[in-house]
Tab-separated table of C-alpha atoms and ligand atoms in Angstrom:
chain	number	residue	atom	x	y	z
A	1	MET	CA	103.159	73.908	71.103
A	2	SER	CA	106.871	74.222	70.440
A	3	ALA	CA	109.179	74.777	73.401
A	4	PRO	CA	109.265	78.452	74.472
A	5	LYS	CA	112.374	80.560	74.053
A	6	LEU	CA	113.684	81.602	77.455
A	7	ILE	CA	115.912	84.523	78.376
A	8	ILE	CA	117.311	84.479	81.898
A	9	VAL	CA	117.714	88.095	83.013
A	10	ILE	CA	120.410	88.642	85.629
A	11	PRO	CA	121.220	92.060	87.121
A	12	CYS	CA	124.819	92.348	88.309
A	13	TYR	CA	126.447	95.132	90.225
A	14	CYS	CA	130.128	94.778	91.113
A	15	GLU	CA	129.954	91.013	91.077
A	16	GLU	CA	133.374	90.084	89.706
A	17	GLU	CA	133.852	87.612	92.546
A	18	VAL	CA	130.588	85.763	91.981
A	19	LEU	CA	129.997	85.914	88.246
A	20	PRO	CA	132.755	83.493	87.172
A	21	VAL	CA	131.254	80.938	89.572
A	22	THR	CA	127.560	81.380	88.888
A	23	ALA	CA	127.586	82.104	85.124
A	24	PRO	CA	128.489	78.485	84.220
A	25	GLN	CA	125.787	77.283	86.626
A	26	PHE	CA	123.155	79.324	84.818
A	27	LYS	CA	124.401	77.993	81.487
A	28	ALA	CA	124.320	74.417	82.745
A	29	GLU	CA	120.722	74.893	83.884
A	30	LEU	CA	119.827	76.384	80.511
A	31	GLU	CA	121.361	73.403	78.743
A	32	GLU	CA	119.590	70.975	81.023
A	33	LEU	CA	116.231	72.585	80.304
A	34	THR	CA	117.006	72.578	76.580
A	35	GLY	CA	118.053	68.916	76.775
A	36	LYS	CA	114.736	68.028	78.384
A	37	GLY	CA	112.933	69.815	75.573
A	38	LEU	CA	111.348	72.304	77.969
A	39	ILE	CA	112.790	75.392	76.307
A	40	ALA	CA	113.951	76.281	72.797
A	41	SER	CA	117.576	75.694	71.847
A	42	ASP	CA	118.209	79.385	71.139
A	43	SER	CA	117.370	80.353	74.729
A	44	ARG	CA	120.050	82.479	76.387
A	45	ILE	CA	121.264	84.445	79.352
A	46	LEU	CA	121.148	88.239	79.484
A	47	PHE	CA	123.337	89.922	82.078
A	48	VAL	CA	122.570	93.515	82.978
A	49	ASP	CA	125.628	95.278	84.280
A	50	ASP	CA	124.231	97.988	86.517
A	51	GLY	CA	127.125	100.420	86.022
A	52	SER	CA	129.632	98.304	87.938
A	53	THR	CA	132.914	99.913	88.861
A	54	ASP	CA	134.869	96.642	88.957
A	55	GLY	CA	135.608	94.033	86.283
A	56	THR	CA	132.012	92.807	85.924
A	57	TRP	CA	131.472	94.159	82.406
A	58	LYS	CA	134.778	92.710	81.246
A	59	ILE	CA	133.728	89.297	82.514
A	60	ILE	CA	130.380	89.611	80.738
A	61	THR	CA	131.987	90.538	77.400
A	62	GLU	CA	134.459	87.680	77.715
A	63	LEU	CA	131.679	85.213	78.487
A	64	SER	CA	129.703	86.402	75.456
A	65	LYS	CA	132.713	85.865	73.193
A	66	GLU	CA	133.177	82.389	74.617
A	67	ASP	CA	129.576	81.272	74.111
A	68	SER	CA	126.625	82.809	72.295
A	69	LYS	CA	124.351	81.663	75.124
A	70	TYR	CA	125.757	84.588	77.122
A	71	SER	CA	124.829	88.153	76.263
A	72	GLY	CA	124.811	91.398	78.162
A	73	ILE	CA	123.892	95.052	78.312
A	74	ARG	CA	125.546	97.705	80.390
A	75	LEU	CA	123.750	100.637	81.969
A	76	SER	CA	125.397	104.025	81.708
A	77	ARG	CA	125.570	104.295	85.519
A	78	ASN	CA	124.422	102.500	88.628
A	79	ARG	CA	120.628	102.742	88.775
A	80	GLY	CA	119.843	100.144	91.404
A	81	HIS	CA	118.606	96.583	91.232
A	82	GLN	CA	114.994	97.327	90.252
A	83	ASN	CA	115.914	99.590	87.334
A	84	ALA	CA	118.591	97.168	86.147
A	85	LEU	CA	116.090	94.348	86.189
A	86	LEU	CA	113.547	96.424	84.300
A	87	ALA	CA	116.170	97.274	81.672
A	88	GLY	CA	116.898	93.572	81.180
A	89	LEU	CA	113.248	92.580	80.958
A	90	MET	CA	112.437	95.325	78.457
A	91	GLU	CA	115.475	94.383	76.391
A	92	ALA	CA	114.533	90.695	76.420
A	93	LYS	CA	110.808	90.894	75.776
A	94	ALA	CA	110.945	91.369	72.009
A	95	SER	CA	113.138	88.343	71.387
A	96	CYS	CA	111.754	85.613	73.628
A	97	ASP	CA	108.574	83.923	74.848
A	98	ILE	CA	109.451	83.888	78.530
A	99	THR	CA	111.938	85.526	80.894
A	100	ILE	CA	113.159	84.391	84.271
A	101	SER	CA	114.751	87.040	86.472
A	102	ILE	CA	117.231	85.940	89.101
A	103	ASP	CA	120.066	87.479	91.142
A	104	CYS	CA	123.583	86.637	90.066
A	105	ASP	CA	124.889	85.686	93.505
A	106	GLY	CA	123.693	82.086	93.582
A	107	GLN	CA	121.314	82.679	96.506
A	108	ASP	CA	118.226	81.582	94.631
A	109	ASP	CA	118.023	77.914	93.734
A	110	ILE	CA	118.416	77.729	89.950
A	111	HIS	CA	116.761	74.312	89.830
A	112	ALA	CA	113.412	75.965	90.564
A	113	MET	CA	113.490	77.200	86.954
A	114	GLU	CA	112.349	73.826	85.712
A	115	LYS	CA	109.216	73.953	87.848
A	116	MET	CA	108.635	77.532	86.723
A	117	VAL	CA	108.759	76.560	83.052
A	118	GLU	CA	106.424	73.642	83.759
A	119	GLU	CA	103.932	75.999	85.400
A	120	TYR	CA	104.177	78.205	82.317
A	121	SER	CA	103.420	75.270	80.048
A	122	LYS	CA	100.380	74.528	82.236
A	123	GLY	CA	99.079	78.024	81.524
A	124	ALA	CA	100.565	80.476	84.053
A	125	ASP	CA	101.910	83.695	82.555
A	126	VAL	CA	103.648	84.798	85.733
A	127	VAL	CA	105.323	82.313	88.065
A	128	TYR	CA	106.509	83.683	91.404
A	129	GLY	CA	109.504	82.083	93.070
A	130	VAL	CA	108.674	81.895	96.763
A	131	ARG	CA	111.205	81.220	99.492
A	132	SER	CA	110.131	78.176	101.417
A	133	ASP	CA	112.072	79.248	104.488
A	134	ARG	CA	114.299	82.053	105.696
A	135	ARG	CA	116.851	79.988	107.558
A	136	SER	CA	119.760	81.604	105.722
A	137	ASP	CA	118.653	85.062	106.952
A	138	SER	CA	119.573	86.740	110.199
A	139	PHE	CA	116.910	86.840	112.933
A	140	PHE	CA	116.573	90.579	112.334
A	141	LYS	CA	115.959	90.246	108.584
A	142	ARG	CA	113.547	87.376	109.138
A	143	THR	CA	111.342	89.206	111.609
A	144	THR	CA	111.420	92.560	109.837
A	145	ALA	CA	110.609	90.869	106.510
A	146	LYS	CA	107.601	89.113	108.042
A	147	PHE	CA	106.339	92.345	109.579
A	148	TYR	CA	106.926	94.181	106.303
A	149	TYR	CA	104.909	91.770	104.146
A	150	LYS	CA	102.057	92.003	106.663
A	151	LEU	CA	102.288	95.792	106.599
A	152	LEU	CA	102.217	95.865	102.803
A	153	ARG	CA	99.123	93.700	102.751
A	154	SER	CA	97.391	95.844	105.354
A	155	MET	CA	98.055	98.825	103.077
A	156	GLY	CA	96.088	97.075	100.361
A	157	THR	CA	99.099	96.096	98.254
A	158	ASP	CA	98.948	92.714	96.624
A	159	VAL	CA	102.342	91.110	97.113
A	160	VAL	CA	103.174	87.429	97.165
A	161	TYR	CA	104.505	86.542	100.614
A	162	ASN	CA	108.250	85.775	100.639
A	163	HIS	CA	108.620	86.430	96.932
A	164	ALA	CA	111.425	88.748	95.864
A	165	ASP	CA	112.467	89.089	92.240
A	166	TYR	CA	112.980	85.468	91.188
A	167	ARG	CA	110.143	85.172	88.722
A	168	LEU	CA	109.089	83.849	85.352
A	169	VAL	CA	107.193	86.331	83.210
A	170	SER	CA	105.883	85.744	79.690
A	171	SER	CA	106.643	88.253	76.962
A	172	GLN	CA	102.914	88.914	76.629
A	173	VAL	CA	102.801	90.125	80.250
A	174	LEU	CA	105.968	92.147	79.711
A	175	ASN	CA	104.406	93.877	76.713
A	176	GLU	CA	101.510	94.958	78.917
A	177	PHE	CA	103.888	95.790	81.749
A	178	ALA	CA	105.720	98.201	79.435
A	179	GLN	CA	102.728	100.523	79.847
A	180	PHE	CA	103.563	101.021	83.513
A	181	GLU	CA	105.767	104.034	83.167
A	182	GLU	CA	106.486	104.921	86.771
A	183	VAL	CA	110.015	105.715	87.858
A	184	ASN	CA	109.471	104.574	91.457
A	185	LEU	CA	109.791	100.871	90.870
A	186	PHE	CA	108.761	98.059	93.160
A	187	LEU	CA	108.517	95.251	90.639
A	188	ARG	CA	107.250	92.520	92.956
A	189	GLY	CA	104.245	94.672	93.797
A	190	MET	CA	103.658	95.757	90.210
A	191	PHE	CA	103.366	92.388	88.479
A	192	PRO	CA	100.254	91.416	90.465
A	193	LEU	CA	98.721	94.671	89.148
A	194	VAL	CA	99.211	93.521	85.550
A	195	GLY	CA	97.103	90.457	86.267
A	196	PHE	CA	97.088	87.303	84.084
A	197	ASP	CA	97.205	83.749	85.435
A	198	SER	CA	99.929	83.182	87.972
A	199	ALA	CA	101.450	80.322	89.926
A	200	GLU	CA	103.945	79.930	92.735
A	201	VAL	CA	107.010	77.748	92.934
A	202	TYR	CA	108.781	77.144	96.246
A	203	TYR	CA	112.539	77.058	96.619
A	204	GLU	CA	115.186	77.313	99.295
A	205	ARG	CA	117.387	80.368	99.398
A	206	HIS	CA	121.068	79.882	100.146
A	207	GLU	CA	123.864	82.094	101.408
A	208	ARG	CA	125.643	84.297	98.900
A	209	ILE	CA	128.393	82.298	97.124
A	210	ALA	CA	130.925	85.156	97.284
A	211	GLY	CA	131.076	88.942	97.493
A	212	LYS	CA	128.795	90.941	99.745
A	213	SER	CA	125.203	92.102	99.740
A	214	HIS	CA	124.485	95.412	98.008
A	215	TYR	CA	121.401	95.851	100.122
A	216	PRO	CA	122.579	97.296	103.417
A	217	LEU	CA	119.940	98.343	105.942
A	218	GLY	CA	119.550	101.861	104.531
A	219	LYS	CA	118.907	100.680	100.954
A	220	MET	CA	116.600	97.947	102.185
A	221	MET	CA	114.538	100.451	104.135
A	222	SER	CA	114.348	102.752	101.160
A	223	LEU	CA	113.084	99.876	98.963
A	224	ALA	CA	110.625	98.939	101.691
A	225	LEU	CA	109.325	102.498	101.930
A	226	ASN	CA	109.101	102.723	98.162
A	227	GLY	CA	107.066	99.522	98.179
A	228	ILE	CA	104.428	101.160	100.311
A	229	THR	CA	104.394	104.692	98.936
A	230	SER	CA	104.555	103.759	95.272
A	231	LEU	CA	101.665	101.333	95.506
A	232	SER	CA	99.363	102.665	98.203
A	233	VAL	CA	97.981	105.984	99.430
A	234	LYS	CA	96.730	104.446	102.647
A	235	PRO	CA	99.341	106.228	104.822
A	236	ILE	CA	97.816	109.564	103.792
A	237	ARG	CA	94.349	108.261	104.687
A	238	ILE	CA	95.679	107.134	108.054
A	239	ILE	CA	96.953	110.680	108.600
A	240	THR	CA	93.529	112.067	107.797
A	241	GLY	CA	92.009	109.685	110.320
A	242	LEU	CA	94.621	110.588	112.916
A	243	GLY	CA	94.033	114.293	112.321
A	244	THR	CA	90.293	113.832	112.816
A	245	ILE	CA	90.751	111.934	116.073
A	246	VAL	CA	93.221	114.493	117.432
A	247	ALA	CA	90.902	117.356	116.423
A	248	LEU	CA	88.007	115.739	118.299
A	249	ILE	CA	90.152	115.261	121.401
A	250	SER	CA	91.325	118.886	121.183
A	251	PHE	CA	87.717	120.067	120.957
A	252	GLY	CA	86.911	118.081	124.098
A	253	LEU	CA	89.879	119.667	125.848
A	254	LEU	CA	88.747	123.121	124.765
A	255	VAL	CA	85.317	122.571	126.280
A	256	TYR	CA	86.975	121.322	129.461
A	257	THR	CA	89.194	124.444	129.594
A	258	PHE	CA	86.173	126.749	129.319
A	259	VAL	CA	84.367	124.888	132.055
A	260	ARG	CA	87.443	125.197	134.299
A	261	TYR	CA	87.686	128.918	133.439
A	262	PHE	CA	84.167	129.629	134.556
A	263	MET	CA	84.835	127.670	137.708
A	264	GLY	CA	87.793	130.001	138.350
A	265	ALA	CA	90.545	127.386	138.119
A	266	THR	CA	92.869	128.505	135.302
A	267	ILE	CA	96.382	128.497	136.750
A	268	GLU	CA	96.924	124.755	136.875
A	269	GLY	CA	97.653	122.706	133.840
A	270	TRP	CA	100.557	124.419	132.103
A	271	ALA	CA	102.566	121.213	132.166
A	272	SER	CA	99.869	119.237	130.419
A	273	THR	CA	99.444	122.088	127.924
A	274	ALA	CA	103.148	122.017	127.121
A	275	ALA	CA	103.023	118.242	126.751
A	276	ILE	CA	100.095	118.465	124.360
A	277	ILE	CA	101.889	121.106	122.269
A	278	CYS	CA	104.997	118.944	122.016
A	279	PHE	CA	102.928	115.880	121.164
A	280	MET	CA	101.011	117.738	118.504
A	281	SER	CA	104.113	119.221	116.894
A	282	GLY	CA	105.620	115.751	116.740
A	283	ILE	CA	102.561	114.322	115.038
A	284	GLN	CA	102.427	117.240	112.632
A	285	LEU	CA	106.039	116.782	111.611
A	286	VAL	CA	105.553	113.069	110.996
A	287	CYS	CA	102.467	113.797	108.931
A	288	LEU	CA	104.288	116.424	106.918
A	289	GLY	CA	107.051	113.898	106.340
A	290	VAL	CA	104.643	111.274	105.024
A	291	ILE	CA	102.906	113.759	102.750
A	292	GLY	CA	106.316	115.064	101.669
A	293	GLU	CA	107.263	111.535	100.687
A	294	TYR	CA	104.353	111.435	98.260
A	295	VAL	CA	105.006	114.944	96.966
A	296	GLY	CA	108.589	113.894	96.307
A	297	LYS	CA	107.332	110.880	94.377
A	298	ILE	CA	105.029	113.054	92.281
A	299	TYR	CA	107.970	115.372	91.574
A	300	LEU	CA	110.085	112.506	90.310
A	301	GLU	CA	107.258	111.014	88.271
A	302	THR	CA	106.401	114.278	86.524
A	303	LYS	CA	109.927	114.650	85.196
A	304	HIS	CA	109.508	111.544	83.021
A	305	ARG	CA	113.211	110.896	83.040
A	306	PRO	CA	114.395	107.643	81.505
A	307	ARG	CA	114.575	104.891	84.084
A	308	TYR	CA	117.794	103.561	82.644
A	309	ILE	CA	120.143	104.236	79.779
A	310	ILE	CA	121.896	101.394	78.005
A	311	SER	CA	125.426	102.406	77.112
A	312	LYS	CA	126.797	99.133	75.755
A	313	ARG	CA	125.729	95.780	74.412
A	314	THR	CA	127.877	92.687	74.125
A	315	ASP	CA	127.019	92.272	70.447
A	316	ASP	CA	128.426	95.756	69.879
A	317	PRO	CA	130.527	96.533	72.946
A	318	GLY	CA	132.444	99.496	71.590
A	319	LYS	CA	129.620	101.642	70.351
A	320	ASP	CA	127.241	103.611	72.509
A	321	GLN	CA	123.577	102.950	71.949
A	322	PRO	CA	120.719	105.458	71.888
A	323	LEU	CA	118.298	105.792	74.783
A	324	ALA	CA	116.438	102.631	75.708
B	1	LIG	N1	122.230	94.690	92.135
B	1	LIG	C1	122.145	95.588	91.079
B	1	LIG	N2	122.283	96.929	91.319
B	1	LIG	C2	122.497	97.421	92.582
B	1	LIG	C3	122.538	96.494	93.658
B	1	LIG	C4	122.389	95.148	93.401
B	1	LIG	O1	121.945	95.174	89.926
B	1	LIG	O2	122.628	98.642	92.719
B	1	LIG	C5	122.090	93.242	91.866
B	1	LIG	C6	123.159	92.366	92.488
B	1	LIG	O3	124.281	92.220	91.653
B	1	LIG	C7	122.415	91.046	92.679
B	1	LIG	C8	120.984	91.495	92.937
B	1	LIG	O4	120.886	92.827	92.460
B	1	LIG	O5	122.415	90.236	91.517
B	1	LIG	C9	120.608	91.434	94.407
B	1	LIG	O6	121.553	92.150	95.186
B	1	LIG	P1	122.185	91.573	96.506
B	1	LIG	O7	122.502	90.122	96.358
B	1	LIG	O8	123.317	92.464	96.869
B	1	LIG	O9	120.990	91.768	97.533
B	1	LIG	P2	120.470	90.756	98.671
B	1	LIG	O10	120.346	89.410	98.042
B	1	LIG	O11	121.513	90.796	99.732
B	1	LIG	O12	119.164	91.327	99.095
B	2	LIG	MG1	121.779	88.411	97.134
């Protein structure tokens, strides 16, 4: 079997501080893998500029002029990490055998790519990069992440523990993945749904080389929520269960009230009644919120809007391209 052609897909959003540092590192890794005969010599890097408002796209076009190993596409506006990554993978799949997706900030150890490619040559179609430890994270992120992965699993979602979006995927898997047309993306939970043989490669995650995280708490929570609601309907089932339990308790209370009435003791108890009403309204609002979350998802899915629009490509930077 000849060496597979690799495209490294790298989403970038306002990364002008990091890109000049990490781009040569990615290229060096690509050349090392080529030198070892693990990947084909026409392998390359594909940057996806997620509608950056700084000089990121300029850097990408300059890099591509400097070396044909660099290429890039630009989205028409900021669509978020998951959509940007999807755009890159869909763009790459027709012209390569394998893709590796990685963040552009140097946090993920690029040397793990070699092990990923080796796992591919041993037969895995998807290779998940798994963080061997979370030392570089804050205590808060570490504990919430652990709880979150457990929660996802308890909801019946198959996610690889401590795996984010550093992953090797073969073009065959990507071609099948293209059939997943949902707009609410949670890629790390979707690839296990596609199936195929998979493997895991462990690596250490470092601090960001420069710039700042684009995942503040709010965005992280929204991704986390999306992870659950786009892959599982268990929360709605839990609500049904909760409703049943509360209804049974209420029935018991009703019987109790009647008994008290016939015993002539009906004045007491207004405080507990008020408490129950407040409690019930709270539960009902939460339940409505959860159901609303799913209704909102259905609303977005039924629109079938494009998940991203590519406005520029480095091979033709001036001209706008049609819908992807
Ligand atoms: N990113 C993106 N679009 C966004 C936000 C982030 O393409 O709207 C990219 C970003 O440039 C980086 C990757 O997604 O390559 C991960 O983002 P970041 O490092 O900010 O997240 P963190 O590692 O802190 O979770
Ligand atoms: Mg990062």
